[in-house]
PDB file of C-alpha atoms in Angstrom:
ATOM      1  CA  MET A   1      32.252 111.224   1.429  1.00 40.00           C
ATOM      2  CA  ALA A   2      29.941 113.941   0.174  1.00 45.00           C
ATOM      3  CA  VAL A   3      27.192 112.975  -2.240  1.00 41.00           C
ATOM      4  CA  SER A   4      25.711 115.531  -4.603  1.00 42.00           C
ATOM      5  CA  GLY A   5      21.934 115.827  -4.946  1.00 44.00           C
ATOM      6  CA  SER A   6      22.212 114.653  -8.557  1.00 40.00           C
ATOM      7  CA  SER A   7      24.220 111.522  -7.758  1.00 40.00           C
ATOM      8  CA  LEU A   8      21.977 110.727  -4.779  1.00 36.00           C
ATOM      9  CA  HIS A   9      18.944 111.056  -7.053  1.00 38.00           C
ATOM     10  CA  LYS A  10      20.571 108.722  -9.628  1.00 42.00           C
ATOM     11  CA  SER A  11      21.473 106.215  -6.891  1.00 40.00           C
ATOM     12  CA  LEU A  12      17.925 106.218  -5.540  1.00 39.00           C
ATOM     13  CA  LEU A  13      16.518 105.758  -9.045  1.00 41.00           C
ATOM     14  CA  GLY A  14      18.864 102.829  -9.618  1.00 45.00           C
ATOM     15  CA  LEU A  15      17.896 101.283  -6.281  1.00 42.00           C
ATOM     16  CA  CYS A  16      14.185 101.716  -7.055  1.00 45.00           C
ATOM     17  CA  ALA A  17      14.633 100.124 -10.484  1.00 44.00           C
ATOM     18  CA  ALA A  18      16.508  97.184  -8.935  1.00 43.00           C
ATOM     19  CA  CYS A  19      13.752  96.743  -6.327  1.00 45.00           C
ATOM     20  CA  VAL A  20      11.053  96.770  -9.000  1.00 46.00           C
ATOM     21  CA  LEU A  21      12.918  94.143 -11.041  1.00 44.00           C
ATOM     22  CA  PHE A  22      13.527  92.024  -7.930  1.00 46.00           C
ATOM     23  CA  LEU A  23       9.884  92.193  -6.864  1.00 46.00           C
ATOM     24  CA  ALA A  24       8.654  91.417 -10.387  1.00 46.00           C
ATOM     25  CA  GLY A  25      10.855  88.332 -10.347  1.00 46.00           C
ATOM     26  CA  CYS A  26       9.321  87.294  -7.020  1.00 53.00           C
ATOM     27  CA  SER A  27       5.684  87.526  -8.078  1.00 63.00           C
ATOM     28  CA  ALA A  28       3.492  84.448  -7.942  1.00 80.00           C
ATOM     29  CA  ASP A  29       3.142  82.209 -10.967  1.00 91.00           C
ATOM     30  CA  ILE A  30       0.006  80.174 -11.663  1.00 91.00           C
ATOM     31  CA  ASP A  31       2.101  76.988 -11.750  1.00 91.00           C
ATOM     32  CA  ASP A  32       2.972  77.554  -8.066  1.00 91.00           C
ATOM     33  CA  TYR A  33      -0.557  76.290  -7.285  1.00 94.00           C
ATOM     34  CA  GLN A  34      -0.514  73.121  -9.414  1.00 91.00           C
ATOM     35  CA  GLN A  35      -0.809  70.812  -6.393  1.00 89.00           C
ATOM     36  CA  ALA A  36      -3.091  73.006  -4.250  1.00 92.00           C
ATOM     37  CA  GLN A  37      -6.485  71.539  -3.389  1.00 93.00           C
ATOM     38  CA  PRO A  38      -9.411  71.654  -3.808  1.00 95.00           C
ATOM     39  CA  LYS A  39      -8.999  71.944  -7.566  1.00 95.00           C
ATOM     40  CA  LEU A  40     -10.818  74.997  -8.925  1.00 96.00           C
ATOM     41  CA  ASP A  41     -13.008  74.629 -12.002  1.00 95.00           C
ATOM     42  CA  ILE A  42     -14.487  78.079 -12.657  1.00 96.00           C
ATOM     43  CA  PHE A  43     -17.131  76.671 -15.008  1.00 96.00           C
ATOM     44  CA  SER A  44     -18.451  74.286 -12.340  1.00 96.00           C
ATOM     45  CA  TYR A  45     -18.157  76.796  -9.511  1.00 97.00           C
ATOM     46  CA  PHE A  46     -19.962  79.635 -11.309  1.00 97.00           C
ATOM     47  CA  GLN A  47     -22.684  77.474 -12.920  1.00 97.00           C
ATOM     48  CA  GLY A  48     -25.873  78.698 -11.230  1.00 97.00           C
ATOM     49  CA  ASP A  49     -26.127  81.358  -8.529  1.00 98.00           C
ATOM     50  CA  SER A  50     -23.478  82.826  -6.259  1.00 98.00           C
ATOM     51  CA  VAL A  51     -22.907  86.048  -4.358  1.00 98.00           C
ATOM     52  CA  ALA A  52     -19.820  88.065  -3.545  1.00 98.00           C
ATOM     53  CA  TYR A  53     -18.938  90.764  -1.038  1.00 98.00           C
ATOM     54  CA  GLY A  54     -15.996  93.043  -1.604  1.00 98.00           C
ATOM     55  CA  MET A  55     -14.131  96.238  -1.022  1.00 98.00           C
ATOM     56  CA  VAL A  56     -11.817  98.590  -2.876  1.00 96.00           C
ATOM     57  CA  GLN A  57      -8.711  99.984  -1.211  1.00 97.00           C
ATOM     58  CA  ASP A  58      -6.575 102.816  -2.571  1.00 94.00           C
ATOM     59  CA  TYR A  59      -2.771 102.814  -2.756  1.00 93.00           C
ATOM     60  CA  THR A  60      -2.558 103.766   0.953  1.00 95.00           C
ATOM     61  CA  HIS A  61      -4.701 100.689   1.812  1.00 95.00           C
ATOM     62  CA  LYS A  62      -7.603 102.931   2.855  1.00 96.00           C
ATOM     63  CA  GLN A  63     -10.970 101.320   2.131  1.00 97.00           C
ATOM     64  CA  THR A  64     -12.731 103.549  -0.392  1.00 95.00           C
ATOM     65  CA  ARG A  65     -15.786 101.476  -1.415  1.00 95.00           C
ATOM     66  CA  ARG A  66     -17.729  98.387  -0.419  1.00 98.00           C
ATOM     67  CA  PHE A  67     -20.042  96.370  -2.626  1.00 98.00           C
ATOM     68  CA  SER A  68     -22.021  93.192  -3.085  1.00 98.00           C
ATOM     69  CA  VAL A  69     -22.538  91.214  -6.284  1.00 98.00           C
ATOM     70  CA  LYS A  70     -25.251  88.796  -7.340  1.00 98.00           C
ATOM     71  CA  ILE A  71     -23.906  86.419  -9.970  1.00 98.00           C
ATOM     72  CA  ARG A  72     -25.666  84.012 -12.299  1.00 98.00           C
ATOM     73  CA  GLY A  73     -23.557  81.715 -14.434  1.00 98.00           C
ATOM     74  CA  ASP A  74     -24.612  79.715 -17.475  1.00 98.00           C
ATOM     75  CA  VAL A  75     -22.353  77.176 -19.173  1.00 97.00           C
ATOM     76  CA  VAL A  76     -22.978  76.253 -22.796  1.00 96.00           C
ATOM     77  CA  GLY A  77     -20.223  74.156 -24.368  1.00 94.00           C
ATOM     78  CA  PRO A  78     -16.840  75.848 -23.907  1.00 94.00           C
ATOM     79  CA  THR A  79     -18.402  79.168 -22.801  1.00 97.00           C
ATOM     80  CA  LEU A  80     -19.289  80.441 -19.333  1.00 98.00           C
ATOM     81  CA  THR A  81     -21.524  83.519 -19.311  1.00 98.00           C
ATOM     82  CA  LEU A  82     -21.495  85.411 -16.015  1.00 98.00           C
ATOM     83  CA  HIS A  83     -24.216  87.988 -15.273  1.00 98.00           C
ATOM     84  CA  GLU A  84     -22.898  90.199 -12.455  1.00 98.00           C
ATOM     85  CA  ASP A  85     -25.102  92.781 -10.704  1.00 98.00           C
ATOM     86  CA  PHE A  86     -23.105  95.087  -8.407  1.00 97.00           C
ATOM     87  CA  ILE A  87     -24.530  97.299  -5.660  1.00 98.00           C
ATOM     88  CA  TYR A  88     -22.061  99.738  -4.078  1.00 97.00           C
ATOM     89  CA  ASP A  89     -22.291 101.235  -0.598  1.00 97.00           C
ATOM     90  CA  ASP A  90     -23.087 104.663  -2.108  1.00 95.00           C
ATOM     91  CA  GLY A  91     -26.097 103.222  -3.977  1.00 96.00           C
ATOM     92  CA  GLU A  92     -24.464 102.991  -7.409  1.00 94.00           C
ATOM     93  CA  LYS A  93     -25.533  99.943  -9.411  1.00 96.00           C
ATOM     94  CA  GLN A  94     -23.519  98.352 -12.180  1.00 95.00           C
ATOM     95  CA  THR A  95     -23.986  95.317 -14.409  1.00 96.00           C
ATOM     96  CA  ARG A  96     -21.272  93.362 -16.184  1.00 97.00           C
ATOM     97  CA  VAL A  97     -21.724  90.347 -18.441  1.00 98.00           C
ATOM     98  CA  TRP A  98     -18.643  88.185 -19.021  1.00 97.00           C
ATOM     99  CA  HIS A  99     -18.326  85.660 -21.840  1.00 98.00           C
ATOM    100  CA  ILE A 100     -15.474  83.345 -20.851  1.00 98.00           C
ATOM    101  CA  ARG A 101     -14.225  80.653 -23.222  1.00 97.00           C
ATOM    102  CA  LYS A 102     -12.039  77.695 -22.368  1.00 95.00           C
ATOM    103  CA  LEU A 103      -9.477  77.337 -25.142  1.00 95.00           C
ATOM    104  CA  THR A 104      -8.068  74.076 -26.473  1.00 93.00           C
ATOM    105  CA  ASP A 105      -4.692  74.703 -24.783  1.00 94.00           C
ATOM    106  CA  GLY A 106      -6.431  74.895 -21.365  1.00 91.00           C
ATOM    107  CA  SER A 107      -6.191  78.676 -21.054  1.00 95.00           C
ATOM    108  CA  PHE A 108      -9.169  81.044 -21.005  1.00 97.00           C
ATOM    109  CA  SER A 109     -10.184  84.182 -22.879  1.00 98.00           C
ATOM    110  CA  GLY A 110     -12.998  86.522 -22.035  1.00 97.00           C
ATOM    111  CA  THR A 111     -14.853  89.634 -23.023  1.00 97.00           C
ATOM    112  CA  ALA A 112     -17.220  92.021 -21.281  1.00 96.00           C
ATOM    113  CA  GLY A 113     -18.748  95.278 -22.459  1.00 93.00           C
ATOM    114  CA  ASP A 114     -16.582  97.501 -20.269  1.00 92.00           C
ATOM    115  CA  ILE A 115     -13.192  95.831 -20.592  1.00 94.00           C
ATOM    116  CA  ILE A 116     -10.630  96.758 -23.230  1.00 96.00           C
ATOM    117  CA  GLY A 117      -9.809  93.955 -25.651  1.00 96.00           C
ATOM    118  CA  THR A 118      -9.740  90.375 -24.411  1.00 97.00           C
ATOM    119  CA  ALA A 119      -9.021  89.087 -20.919  1.00 97.00           C
ATOM    120  CA  THR A 120      -6.658  86.140 -20.555  1.00 97.00           C
ATOM    121  CA  GLY A 121      -6.747  83.513 -17.848  1.00 96.00           C
ATOM    122  CA  HIS A 122      -4.887  80.468 -16.582  1.00 97.00           C
ATOM    123  CA  GLN A 123      -5.879  77.891 -14.003  1.00 96.00           C
ATOM    124  CA  ALA A 124      -3.845  75.473 -11.863  1.00 95.00           C
ATOM    125  CA  GLY A 125      -4.793  73.616  -8.693  1.00 95.00           C
ATOM    126  CA  ASN A 126      -7.004  75.831  -6.531  1.00 96.00           C
ATOM    127  CA  ALA A 127      -6.042  79.059  -8.356  1.00 97.00           C
ATOM    128  CA  PHE A 128      -7.214  81.058 -11.355  1.00 97.00           C
ATOM    129  CA  ASN A 129      -5.325  84.114 -12.657  1.00 97.00           C
ATOM    130  CA  TRP A 130      -7.246  86.556 -14.861  1.00 96.00           C
ATOM    131  CA  LYS A 131      -5.715  89.660 -16.523  1.00 97.00           C
ATOM    132  CA  TYR A 132      -7.408  92.473 -18.403  1.00 96.00           C
ATOM    133  CA  ASP A 133      -7.547  96.240 -18.924  1.00 96.00           C
ATOM    134  CA  MET A 134     -10.489  98.480 -18.067  1.00 94.00           C
ATOM    135  CA  ASP A 135     -11.228 102.203 -18.056  1.00 92.00           C
ATOM    136  CA  VAL A 136     -12.151 103.203 -14.488  1.00 88.00           C
ATOM    137  CA  THR A 137     -13.698 106.530 -13.539  1.00 83.00           C
ATOM    138  CA  ALA A 138     -12.768 107.998 -10.163  1.00 79.00           C
ATOM    139  CA  SER A 139     -13.223 111.564  -8.934  1.00 80.00           C
ATOM    140  CA  GLY A 140     -14.462 112.652 -12.354  1.00 86.00           C
ATOM    141  CA  SER A 141     -11.423 111.350 -14.271  1.00 88.00           C
ATOM    142  CA  THR A 142     -11.126 108.172 -16.341  1.00 91.00           C
ATOM    143  CA  HIS A 143      -8.004 106.026 -16.042  1.00 90.00           C
ATOM    144  CA  ARG A 144      -7.022 102.916 -17.996  1.00 93.00           C
ATOM    145  CA  LEU A 145      -5.994 100.312 -15.426  1.00 95.00           C
ATOM    146  CA  THR A 146      -4.578  96.815 -15.701  1.00 96.00           C
ATOM    147  CA  PHE A 147      -6.350  94.248 -13.509  1.00 96.00           C
ATOM    148  CA  ASP A 148      -4.451  91.230 -12.188  1.00 97.00           C
ATOM    149  CA  ASP A 149      -7.110  88.966 -10.616  1.00 96.00           C
ATOM    150  CA  TRP A 150      -6.166  85.999  -8.421  1.00 97.00           C
ATOM    151  CA  ILE A 151      -9.020  83.697  -7.401  1.00 97.00           C
ATOM    152  CA  PHE A 152      -8.471  80.867  -4.894  1.00 97.00           C
ATOM    153  CA  GLN A 153     -10.898  78.097  -3.984  1.00 97.00           C
ATOM    154  CA  GLN A 154     -11.270  77.603  -0.230  1.00 96.00           C
ATOM    155  CA  ASP A 155     -13.853  74.787  -0.305  1.00 96.00           C
ATOM    156  CA  ASP A 156     -16.891  73.711  -2.355  1.00 94.00           C
ATOM    157  CA  LYS A 157     -18.825  76.898  -1.540  1.00 97.00           C
ATOM    158  CA  HIS A 158     -16.202  79.652  -1.085  1.00 97.00           C
ATOM    159  CA  LEU A 159     -13.659  81.512  -3.198  1.00 97.00           C
ATOM    160  CA  PHE A 160     -11.274  84.320  -2.269  1.00 97.00           C
ATOM    161  CA  ASN A 161     -10.324  86.948  -4.842  1.00 97.00           C
ATOM    162  CA  VAL A 162      -7.589  89.584  -4.678  1.00 97.00           C
ATOM    163  CA  THR A 163      -7.132  91.963  -7.587  1.00 96.00           C
ATOM    164  CA  SER A 164      -4.278  94.377  -8.085  1.00 96.00           C
ATOM    165  CA  LEU A 165      -5.172  97.455 -10.181  1.00 95.00           C
ATOM    166  CA  LYS A 166      -2.138  99.022 -11.799  1.00 96.00           C
ATOM    167  CA  LYS A 167      -1.389 102.086 -13.868  1.00 94.00           C
ATOM    168  CA  PHE A 168       1.980 102.191 -15.635  1.00 94.00           C
ATOM    169  CA  GLY A 169       2.966  99.065 -13.664  1.00 93.00           C
ATOM    170  CA  VAL A 170       2.370 100.674 -10.259  1.00 94.00           C
ATOM    171  CA  GLU A 171      -0.405  99.404  -7.993  1.00 95.00           C
ATOM    172  CA  VAL A 172      -2.966 102.174  -7.441  1.00 94.00           C
ATOM    173  CA  ALA A 173      -5.735 100.123  -5.820  1.00 95.00           C
ATOM    174  CA  LYS A 174      -6.679  96.664  -4.623  1.00 97.00           C
ATOM    175  CA  VAL A 175     -10.012  94.832  -4.704  1.00 97.00           C
ATOM    176  CA  THR A 176     -10.774  91.990  -2.307  1.00 98.00           C
ATOM    177  CA  LEU A 177     -13.815  89.749  -2.793  1.00 97.00           C
ATOM    178  CA  PHE A 178     -15.303  86.738  -1.028  1.00 98.00           C
ATOM    179  CA  PHE A 179     -17.585  84.510  -3.138  1.00 98.00           C
ATOM    180  CA  GLU A 180     -20.233  82.140  -1.818  1.00 98.00           C
ATOM    181  CA  LYS A 181     -21.979  79.497  -3.942  1.00 96.00           C
ATOM    182  CA  LYS A 182     -25.752  79.357  -3.410  1.00 91.00           C
TER     183      LYS A 182
END
């Protein structure tokens, strides 16, 4: 049976849409980690000093940047303030200060000078999921990206973090970090 270019294009679009919906339905949910140990408490973990080492990968999985972060956390009541000092492999330095509040329903909200609006977070078992939007400059252009952060506690001193950066729902980059408590 012959297939016209137009009908093939429509079929491929339909298949792509079905795949996107299927994959969205298969994504992890914070409740999947309810029983995972050790239990992560971001306020306890980030109180004091920690360091992180990370990398950025583009959509082809090519490593595009490496960085280290010195972090100092202060907890006052229901608020964790994180002072993050980044140093990138090209010498660029960046500072971010997060103000993260634990809400009465157990969820989290946060602000930082360079994020858009308010970040939202949820915690269960050894996992913490953090979502926010940020304007990111790359190759001289600024892009608004959605960050989907997943942090997992390995043991008392170590966390793993994988962040998906998306534009229009499509992953354009990934950040991987390893945290160590001092």
